[in-house]
XYZ file of C-alpha atoms in Angstrom:
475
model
C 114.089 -144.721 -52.971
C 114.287 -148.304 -53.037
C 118.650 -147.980 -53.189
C 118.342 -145.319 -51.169
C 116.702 -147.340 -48.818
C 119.090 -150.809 -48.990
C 122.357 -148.078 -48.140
C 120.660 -147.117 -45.351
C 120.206 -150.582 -44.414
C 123.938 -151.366 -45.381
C 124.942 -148.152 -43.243
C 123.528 -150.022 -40.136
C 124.757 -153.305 -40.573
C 128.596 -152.901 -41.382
C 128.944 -149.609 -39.007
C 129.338 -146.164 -40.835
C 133.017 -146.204 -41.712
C 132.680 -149.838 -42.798
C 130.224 -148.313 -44.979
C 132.979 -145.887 -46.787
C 135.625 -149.630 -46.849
C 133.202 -150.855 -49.887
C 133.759 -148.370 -52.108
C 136.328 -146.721 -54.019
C 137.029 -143.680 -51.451
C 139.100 -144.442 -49.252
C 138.325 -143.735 -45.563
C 139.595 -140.999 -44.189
C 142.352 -140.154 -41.191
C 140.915 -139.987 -37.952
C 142.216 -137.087 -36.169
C 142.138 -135.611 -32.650
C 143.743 -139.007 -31.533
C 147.166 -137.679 -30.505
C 146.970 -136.857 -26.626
C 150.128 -135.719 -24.649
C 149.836 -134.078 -21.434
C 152.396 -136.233 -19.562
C 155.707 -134.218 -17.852
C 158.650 -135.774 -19.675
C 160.308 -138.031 -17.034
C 157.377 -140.215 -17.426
C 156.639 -140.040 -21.036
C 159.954 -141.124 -21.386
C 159.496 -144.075 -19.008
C 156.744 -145.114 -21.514
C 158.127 -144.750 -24.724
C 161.463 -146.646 -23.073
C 159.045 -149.212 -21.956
C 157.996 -149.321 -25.971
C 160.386 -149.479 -27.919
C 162.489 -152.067 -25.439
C 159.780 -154.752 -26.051
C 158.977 -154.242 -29.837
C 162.817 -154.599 -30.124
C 162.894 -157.673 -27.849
C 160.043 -159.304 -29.453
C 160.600 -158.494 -32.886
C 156.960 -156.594 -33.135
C 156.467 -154.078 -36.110
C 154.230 -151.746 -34.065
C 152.710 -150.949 -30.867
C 150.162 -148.176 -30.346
C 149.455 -146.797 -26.713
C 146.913 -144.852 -25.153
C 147.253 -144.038 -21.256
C 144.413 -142.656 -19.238
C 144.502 -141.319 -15.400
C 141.932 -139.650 -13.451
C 139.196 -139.509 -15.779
C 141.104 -138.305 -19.061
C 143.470 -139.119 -21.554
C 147.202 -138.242 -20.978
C 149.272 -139.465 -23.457
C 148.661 -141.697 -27.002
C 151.529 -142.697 -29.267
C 152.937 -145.112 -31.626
C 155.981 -146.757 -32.135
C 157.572 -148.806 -34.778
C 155.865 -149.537 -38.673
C 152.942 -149.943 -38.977
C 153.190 -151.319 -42.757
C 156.611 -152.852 -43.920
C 157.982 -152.496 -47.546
C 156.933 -149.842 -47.919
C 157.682 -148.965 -44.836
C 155.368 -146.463 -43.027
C 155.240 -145.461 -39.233
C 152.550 -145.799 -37.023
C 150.242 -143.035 -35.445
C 147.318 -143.142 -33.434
C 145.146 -142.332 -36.034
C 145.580 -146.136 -37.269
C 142.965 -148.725 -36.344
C 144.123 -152.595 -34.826
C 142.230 -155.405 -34.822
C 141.354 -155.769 -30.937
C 140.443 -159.628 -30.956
C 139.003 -160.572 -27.849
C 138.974 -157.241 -26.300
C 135.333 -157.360 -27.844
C 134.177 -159.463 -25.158
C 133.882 -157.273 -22.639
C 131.976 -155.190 -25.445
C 129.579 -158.019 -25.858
C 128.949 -158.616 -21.897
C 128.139 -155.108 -21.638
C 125.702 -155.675 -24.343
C 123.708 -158.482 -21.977
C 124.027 -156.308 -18.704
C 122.175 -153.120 -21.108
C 119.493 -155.778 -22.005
C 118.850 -157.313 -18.775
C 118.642 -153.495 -17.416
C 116.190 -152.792 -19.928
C 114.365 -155.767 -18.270
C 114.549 -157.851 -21.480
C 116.525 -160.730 -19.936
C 118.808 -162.277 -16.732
C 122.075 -163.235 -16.589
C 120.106 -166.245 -14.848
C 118.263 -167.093 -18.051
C 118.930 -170.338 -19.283
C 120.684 -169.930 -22.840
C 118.426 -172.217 -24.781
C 115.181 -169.687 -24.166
C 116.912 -167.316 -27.070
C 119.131 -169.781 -28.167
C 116.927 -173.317 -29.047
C 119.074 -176.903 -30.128
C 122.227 -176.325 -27.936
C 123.790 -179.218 -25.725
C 121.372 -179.156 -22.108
C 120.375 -175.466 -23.454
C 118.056 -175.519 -20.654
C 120.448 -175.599 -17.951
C 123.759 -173.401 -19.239
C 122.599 -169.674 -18.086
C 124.214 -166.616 -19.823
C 126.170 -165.935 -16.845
C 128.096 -168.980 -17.437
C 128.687 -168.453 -20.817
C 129.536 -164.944 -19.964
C 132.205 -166.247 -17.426
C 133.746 -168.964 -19.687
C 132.043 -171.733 -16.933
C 129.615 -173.420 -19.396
C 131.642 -176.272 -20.930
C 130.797 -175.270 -24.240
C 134.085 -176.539 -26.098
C 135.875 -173.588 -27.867
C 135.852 -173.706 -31.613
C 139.286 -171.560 -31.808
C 142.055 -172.654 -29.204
C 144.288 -172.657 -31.709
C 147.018 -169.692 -32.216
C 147.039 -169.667 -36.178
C 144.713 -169.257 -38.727
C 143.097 -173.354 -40.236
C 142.336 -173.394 -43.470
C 138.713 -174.249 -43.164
C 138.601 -170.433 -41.372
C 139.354 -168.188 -44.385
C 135.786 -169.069 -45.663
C 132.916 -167.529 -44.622
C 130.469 -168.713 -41.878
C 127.928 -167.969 -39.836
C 127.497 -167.908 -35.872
C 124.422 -170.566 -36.568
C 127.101 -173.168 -38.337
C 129.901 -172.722 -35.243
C 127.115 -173.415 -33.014
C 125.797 -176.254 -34.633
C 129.266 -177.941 -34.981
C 130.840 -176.658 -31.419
C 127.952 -175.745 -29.190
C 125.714 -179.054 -30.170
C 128.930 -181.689 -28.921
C 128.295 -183.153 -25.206
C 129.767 -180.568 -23.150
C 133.641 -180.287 -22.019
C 132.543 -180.590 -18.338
C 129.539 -180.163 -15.821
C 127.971 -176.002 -16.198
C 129.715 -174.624 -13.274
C 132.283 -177.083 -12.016
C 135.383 -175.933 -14.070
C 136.709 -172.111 -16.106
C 137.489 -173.155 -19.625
C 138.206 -170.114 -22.281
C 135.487 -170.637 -25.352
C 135.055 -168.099 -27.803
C 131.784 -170.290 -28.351
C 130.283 -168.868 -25.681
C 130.278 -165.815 -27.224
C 129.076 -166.275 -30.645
C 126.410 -167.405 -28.593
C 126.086 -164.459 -26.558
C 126.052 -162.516 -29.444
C 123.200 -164.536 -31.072
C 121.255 -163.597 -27.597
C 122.123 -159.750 -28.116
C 120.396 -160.052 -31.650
C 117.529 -161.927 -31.161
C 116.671 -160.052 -27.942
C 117.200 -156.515 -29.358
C 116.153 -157.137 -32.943
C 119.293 -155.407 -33.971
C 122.939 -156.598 -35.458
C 125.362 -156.457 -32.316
C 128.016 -153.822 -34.082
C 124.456 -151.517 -34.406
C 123.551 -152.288 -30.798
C 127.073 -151.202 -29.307
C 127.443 -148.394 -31.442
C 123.833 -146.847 -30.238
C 124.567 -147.583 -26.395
C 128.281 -147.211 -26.451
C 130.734 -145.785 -29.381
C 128.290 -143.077 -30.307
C 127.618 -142.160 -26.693
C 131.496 -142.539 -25.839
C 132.570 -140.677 -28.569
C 134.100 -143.914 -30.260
C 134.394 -142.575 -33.799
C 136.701 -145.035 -35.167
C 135.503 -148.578 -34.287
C 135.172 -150.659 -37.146
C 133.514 -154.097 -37.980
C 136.488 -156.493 -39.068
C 134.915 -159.490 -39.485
C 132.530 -157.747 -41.902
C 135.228 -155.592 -43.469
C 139.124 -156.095 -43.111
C 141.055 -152.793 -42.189
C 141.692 -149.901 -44.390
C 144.754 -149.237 -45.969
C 145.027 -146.348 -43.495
C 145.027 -148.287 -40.690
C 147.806 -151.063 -39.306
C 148.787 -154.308 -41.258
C 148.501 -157.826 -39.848
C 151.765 -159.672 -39.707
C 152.983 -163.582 -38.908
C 156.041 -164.909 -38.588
C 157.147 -168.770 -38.897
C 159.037 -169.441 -36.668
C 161.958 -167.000 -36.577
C 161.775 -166.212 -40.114
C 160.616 -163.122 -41.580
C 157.333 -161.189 -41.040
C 155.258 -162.052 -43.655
C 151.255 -160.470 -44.367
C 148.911 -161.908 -41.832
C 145.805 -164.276 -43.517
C 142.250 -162.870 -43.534
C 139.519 -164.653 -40.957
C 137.034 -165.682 -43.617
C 134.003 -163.105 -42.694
C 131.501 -164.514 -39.623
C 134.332 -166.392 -37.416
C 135.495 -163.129 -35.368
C 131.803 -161.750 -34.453
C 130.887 -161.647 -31.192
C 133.937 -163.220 -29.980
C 136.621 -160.556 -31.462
C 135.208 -158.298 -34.072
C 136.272 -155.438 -33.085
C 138.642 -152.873 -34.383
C 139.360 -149.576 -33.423
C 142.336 -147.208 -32.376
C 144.205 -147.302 -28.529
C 142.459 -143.989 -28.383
C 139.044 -144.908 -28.386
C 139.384 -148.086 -26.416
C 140.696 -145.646 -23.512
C 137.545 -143.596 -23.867
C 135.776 -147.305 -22.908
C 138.263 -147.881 -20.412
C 137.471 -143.967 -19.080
C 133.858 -144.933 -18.660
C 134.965 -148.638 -16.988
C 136.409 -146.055 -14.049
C 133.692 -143.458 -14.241
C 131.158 -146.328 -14.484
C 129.438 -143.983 -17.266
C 127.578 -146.435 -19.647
C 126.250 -148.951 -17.776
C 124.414 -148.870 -14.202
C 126.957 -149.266 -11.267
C 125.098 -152.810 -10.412
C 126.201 -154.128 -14.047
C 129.477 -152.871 -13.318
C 129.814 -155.069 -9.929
C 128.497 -157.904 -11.690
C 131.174 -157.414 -14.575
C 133.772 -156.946 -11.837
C 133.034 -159.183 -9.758
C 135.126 -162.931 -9.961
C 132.997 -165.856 -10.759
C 132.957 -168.440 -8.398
C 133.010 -172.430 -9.251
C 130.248 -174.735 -7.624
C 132.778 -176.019 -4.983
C 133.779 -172.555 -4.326
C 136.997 -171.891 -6.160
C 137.716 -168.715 -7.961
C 137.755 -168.135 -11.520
C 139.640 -164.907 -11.910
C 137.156 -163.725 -14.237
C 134.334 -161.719 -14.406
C 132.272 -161.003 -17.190
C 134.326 -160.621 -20.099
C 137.236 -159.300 -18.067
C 139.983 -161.123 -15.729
C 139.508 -159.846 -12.719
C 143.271 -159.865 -11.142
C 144.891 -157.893 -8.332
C 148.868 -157.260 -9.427
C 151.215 -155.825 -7.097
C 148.159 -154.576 -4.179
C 145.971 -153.425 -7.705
C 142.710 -154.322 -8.502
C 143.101 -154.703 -12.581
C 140.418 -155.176 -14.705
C 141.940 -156.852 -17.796
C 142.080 -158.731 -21.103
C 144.178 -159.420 -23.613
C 142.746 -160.005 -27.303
C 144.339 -161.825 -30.708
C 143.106 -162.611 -33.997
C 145.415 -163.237 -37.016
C 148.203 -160.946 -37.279
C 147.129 -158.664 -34.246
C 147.231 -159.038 -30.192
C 146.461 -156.433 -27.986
C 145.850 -155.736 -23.964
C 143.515 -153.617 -21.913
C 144.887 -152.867 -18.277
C 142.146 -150.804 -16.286
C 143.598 -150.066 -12.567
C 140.051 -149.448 -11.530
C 140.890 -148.162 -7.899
C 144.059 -146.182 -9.080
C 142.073 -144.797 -12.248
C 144.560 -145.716 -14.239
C 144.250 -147.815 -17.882
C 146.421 -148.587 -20.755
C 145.487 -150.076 -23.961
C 147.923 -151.329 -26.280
C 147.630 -152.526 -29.233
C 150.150 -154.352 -31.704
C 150.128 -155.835 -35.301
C 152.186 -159.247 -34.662
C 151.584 -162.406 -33.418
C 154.521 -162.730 -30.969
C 152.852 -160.294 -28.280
C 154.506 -157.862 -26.389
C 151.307 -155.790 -26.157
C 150.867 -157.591 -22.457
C 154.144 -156.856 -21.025
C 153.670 -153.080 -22.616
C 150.522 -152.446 -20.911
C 151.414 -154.212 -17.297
C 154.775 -152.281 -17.201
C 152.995 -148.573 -18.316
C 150.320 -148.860 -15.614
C 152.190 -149.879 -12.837
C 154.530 -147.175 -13.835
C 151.453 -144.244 -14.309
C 149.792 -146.132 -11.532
C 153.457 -145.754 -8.745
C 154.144 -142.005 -10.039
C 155.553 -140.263 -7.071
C 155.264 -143.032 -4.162
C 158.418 -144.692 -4.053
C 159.055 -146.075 -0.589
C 162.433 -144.950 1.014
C 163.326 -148.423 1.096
C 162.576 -148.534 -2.701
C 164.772 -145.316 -2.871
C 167.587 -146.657 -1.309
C 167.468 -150.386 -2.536
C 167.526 -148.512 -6.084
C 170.625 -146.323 -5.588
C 172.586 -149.096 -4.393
C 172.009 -150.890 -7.748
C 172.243 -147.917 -9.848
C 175.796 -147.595 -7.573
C 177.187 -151.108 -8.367
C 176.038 -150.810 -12.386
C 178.788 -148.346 -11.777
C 181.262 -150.646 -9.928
C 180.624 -148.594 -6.577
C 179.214 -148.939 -3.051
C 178.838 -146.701 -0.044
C 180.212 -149.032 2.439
C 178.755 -146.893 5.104
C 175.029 -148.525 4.640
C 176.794 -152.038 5.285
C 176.902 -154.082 8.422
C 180.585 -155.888 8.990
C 179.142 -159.520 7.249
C 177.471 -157.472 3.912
C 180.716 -155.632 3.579
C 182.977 -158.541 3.774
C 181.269 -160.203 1.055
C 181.161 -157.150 -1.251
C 184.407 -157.504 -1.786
C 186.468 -156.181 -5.218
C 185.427 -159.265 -7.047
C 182.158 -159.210 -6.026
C 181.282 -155.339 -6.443
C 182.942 -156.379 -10.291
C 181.148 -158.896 -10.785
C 177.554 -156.870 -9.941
C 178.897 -154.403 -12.442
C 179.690 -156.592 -14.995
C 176.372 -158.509 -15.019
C 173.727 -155.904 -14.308
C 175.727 -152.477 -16.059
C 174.612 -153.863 -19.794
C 171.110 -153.893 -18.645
C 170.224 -150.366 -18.199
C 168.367 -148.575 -15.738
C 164.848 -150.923 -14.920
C 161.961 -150.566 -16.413
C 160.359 -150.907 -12.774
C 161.946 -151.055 -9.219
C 159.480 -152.243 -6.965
C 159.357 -153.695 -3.220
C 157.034 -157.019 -3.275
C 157.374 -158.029 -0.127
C 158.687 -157.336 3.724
C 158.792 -159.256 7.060
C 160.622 -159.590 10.192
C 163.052 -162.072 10.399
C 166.034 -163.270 12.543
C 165.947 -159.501 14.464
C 165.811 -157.989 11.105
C 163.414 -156.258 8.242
C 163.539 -158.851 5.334
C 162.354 -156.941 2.099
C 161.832 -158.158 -1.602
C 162.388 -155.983 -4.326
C 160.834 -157.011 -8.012
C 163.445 -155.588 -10.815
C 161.843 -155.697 -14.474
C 163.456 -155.383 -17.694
C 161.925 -156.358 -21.533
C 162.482 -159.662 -21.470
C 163.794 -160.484 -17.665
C 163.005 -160.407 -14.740
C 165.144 -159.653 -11.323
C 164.803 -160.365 -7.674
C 166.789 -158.163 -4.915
C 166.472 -159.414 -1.408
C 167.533 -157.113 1.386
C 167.794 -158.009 5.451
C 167.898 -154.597 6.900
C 168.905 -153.943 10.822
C 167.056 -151.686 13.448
C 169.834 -149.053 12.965
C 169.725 -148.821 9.155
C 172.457 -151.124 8.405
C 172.199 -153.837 5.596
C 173.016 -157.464 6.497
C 172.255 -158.709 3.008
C 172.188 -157.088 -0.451
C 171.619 -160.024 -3.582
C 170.293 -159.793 -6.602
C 169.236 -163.568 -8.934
C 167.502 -164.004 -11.955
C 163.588 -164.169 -10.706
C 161.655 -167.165 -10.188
């Protein structure tokens, strides 16, 4: 009874599949994680949008999940997901999602002070005693990175002293018990301190280990089968490798966090697939009540008034006219993104297993491409067959007014072929601006690519004819 009783205990504390990671058996595939109900024009756009940045950025693996209106549409992965021997990615593999889990942890507070066990107004140091003015820091500041706490991990590499263990008690007492970085309120500073501290709150107040509290409230409800503890256990050999590289050198096998430095801060692993499912109920509002959800949502305002661009646990940004809920996440050997276009009901999550990135620019470029299905402008359309015309070496002079067809002359309609043909139809053609202007329609047009950026400016007259057509490298 009695070892019946301590696996039990071991079953709740590391998470059930962390669980299976301690002994010999291997844990098994996850499956029902491949989703494709995309039409092909855009699935291509995606997997274009893929496979251009891993190759740009050098990244072994990217894995994708897209959701709109309420359900999965698409999950896939690209590249290797272990190198010599190589073997390919799937969706079935799990990635660490680093700091991803903060929005995981926030949502933890917001269930607890709905349950009437504490405020976001509470000061810290009632569940947290010994840390610097304790008394005045509140959870919402430490939720919203406006504490001062200093951070005990700016750095983008893995120090020595962090591949041994620790606990949250000895970061606190070496990071959270220093004068603070600046006045509680007055000034946004990223900490991942604040969060082991959160996370300290979460288990005192519920009595339970955080991974058991999220998994009750939100995998299990969400149907999150595969998230995984990795600061108590390091991935399976199932799921994605970590890799490094110095400098431009070769990849080389990502370093281990020594066990207790991720926690509440990034502990988090799981497949794109299930953090969609979370990213599902962020639109649906599903989990938590919808006044948790504005308080998540909503930007955090300084003392003097300034914004913060940050919620709790999420940036709260507006891109191109969207309202994104966002974050991006890395621990050693892994970075990831979460894009949820709450408004458009759109997310992508993408996660990677290198340090160089490319997980961002994946998941910015897929939503705004799910997210702008079917409403191109007719200025859009027509600004974009002109350059798809002069990739060619070609221009219908009948759209020009007598100045913009003087200066397209041979040279120059060579010269827009010769530069912009290499690159390949755009990842994204999008207007970003328009004004009047000297009797005309002045319009800005945002041209993406893996890796660059163009910007098309256009001075269209009353009767339809251009005045100006140029394309530079963007600002």
């Amino acid at each position: 009874m009695k070892e019946l009783l301590r696996m039990m205990h071991s079953l709740r504390r590391l998470g059930w599949v962390a669980l299976l990671a301690t002994s010999a058996v291997s844990v098994p595939p996850l499956h029902g994680q491949t989703v494709d109900t995309l039409d092909s024009a855009l699935r291509a756009r995606i997997d274009r949008i893929a496979a251009q940045v891993l190759e740009q950025r050098g990244v072994p693996s990217a894995s994708v999940a897209v959701a709109k209106d309420g359900k999965l549409v698409y999950t896939h992965a690209y590249g290797k997901a272990h190198l010599d021997p190589d073997v390919a990615a799937t969706p079935e593999m799990r990635y660490s999602i680093g700091s991803i889990s903060k929005q995981f942890t926030a949502a933890a507070i917001l269930i607890l002070q709905v349950q009437g066990k504490l405020s976001l107004d509470d000061a810290v140091g009632k569940y947290v005693p010994g840390l610097t003015r304790g008394d005045e820091v509140t959870i919402r500041q430490i939720l919203s990175h406006t504490s001062g706490y200093q951070d005990y991990w700016p750095e983008d590499y893995l120090m020595t002293p962090m591949m041994k263990p620790a606990t949250a008690q000895q970061i606190l007492d070496t990071w959270a018990k220093k004068p603070l970085d600046f006045e509680p309120g007055t000034k946004w500073q990223y900490s991942n301190t604040n969060y082991v501290i959160a996370g300290e709150i979460v288990e005192k107040v519920s009595g339970e280990r955080l991974f058991d509290f999220l998994g009750e409230h939100i995998f299990h409800p969400l149907g999150m089968k595969s998230a995984w503890n990795s600061d108590e256990v390091k991935l399976t050999q199932p799921d994605a490798t970590p890799y490094v590289r110095n400098a431009l050198g070769p990849l080389r096998l990502a370093p281990k966090e020594g066990r207790g430095w991720m926690f509440a801060a990034g502990e988090l692993a799981m497949t794109a697939h299930d953090l969609a499912l979370w990213d599902e109920s962020l639109i649906a509002q599903t989990v938590l009540k919808p006044e948790s959800y504005k308080q998540m949502f909503t930007e955090v305002k300084l003392k003097d008034g300034k914004g913060t661009e940050y919620g709790l646990g999420v940036e709260v940004r507006e891109r191109d006219g969207h309202r994104s809920i966002e974050h991006s996440g890395e621990v050693t050997g892994f970075v990831s993104d979460n894009e949820v276009l709450v408004d458009d009901r759109v997310a992508v999550a993408v996660l990677t297993n290198h340090m160089s990135g490319g997980s961002e620019e994946i998941a910015q470029l897929t939503a705004s491409t799910v997210a702008g299905t079917g409403v191109q402008s007719e200025a859009e359309k027509q600004a974009l067959g002109i350059y798809r015309d002069l990739q060619k070496g070609r221009i219908d002079r009948s759209l020009l007014a007598p100045n913009l067809n003087d200066y397209f002359s041979e040279q120059a309609v060579a010269d827009f072929r010769d530069s912009l043909a290499p690159l390949g139809e755009p990842l994204t053609f999008k207007q970003a601006a328009e004004e009047l202007r000297g009797g005309m329609t002045f319009r800005a047009f945002r041209i993406v690519y893996p890796g660059k950026r163009l910007t098309l400016t256009t001075y269209t007259y009353p009767d339809g004819k251009l005045e100006q057509y140029l394309v530079s490298p963007a600002s």
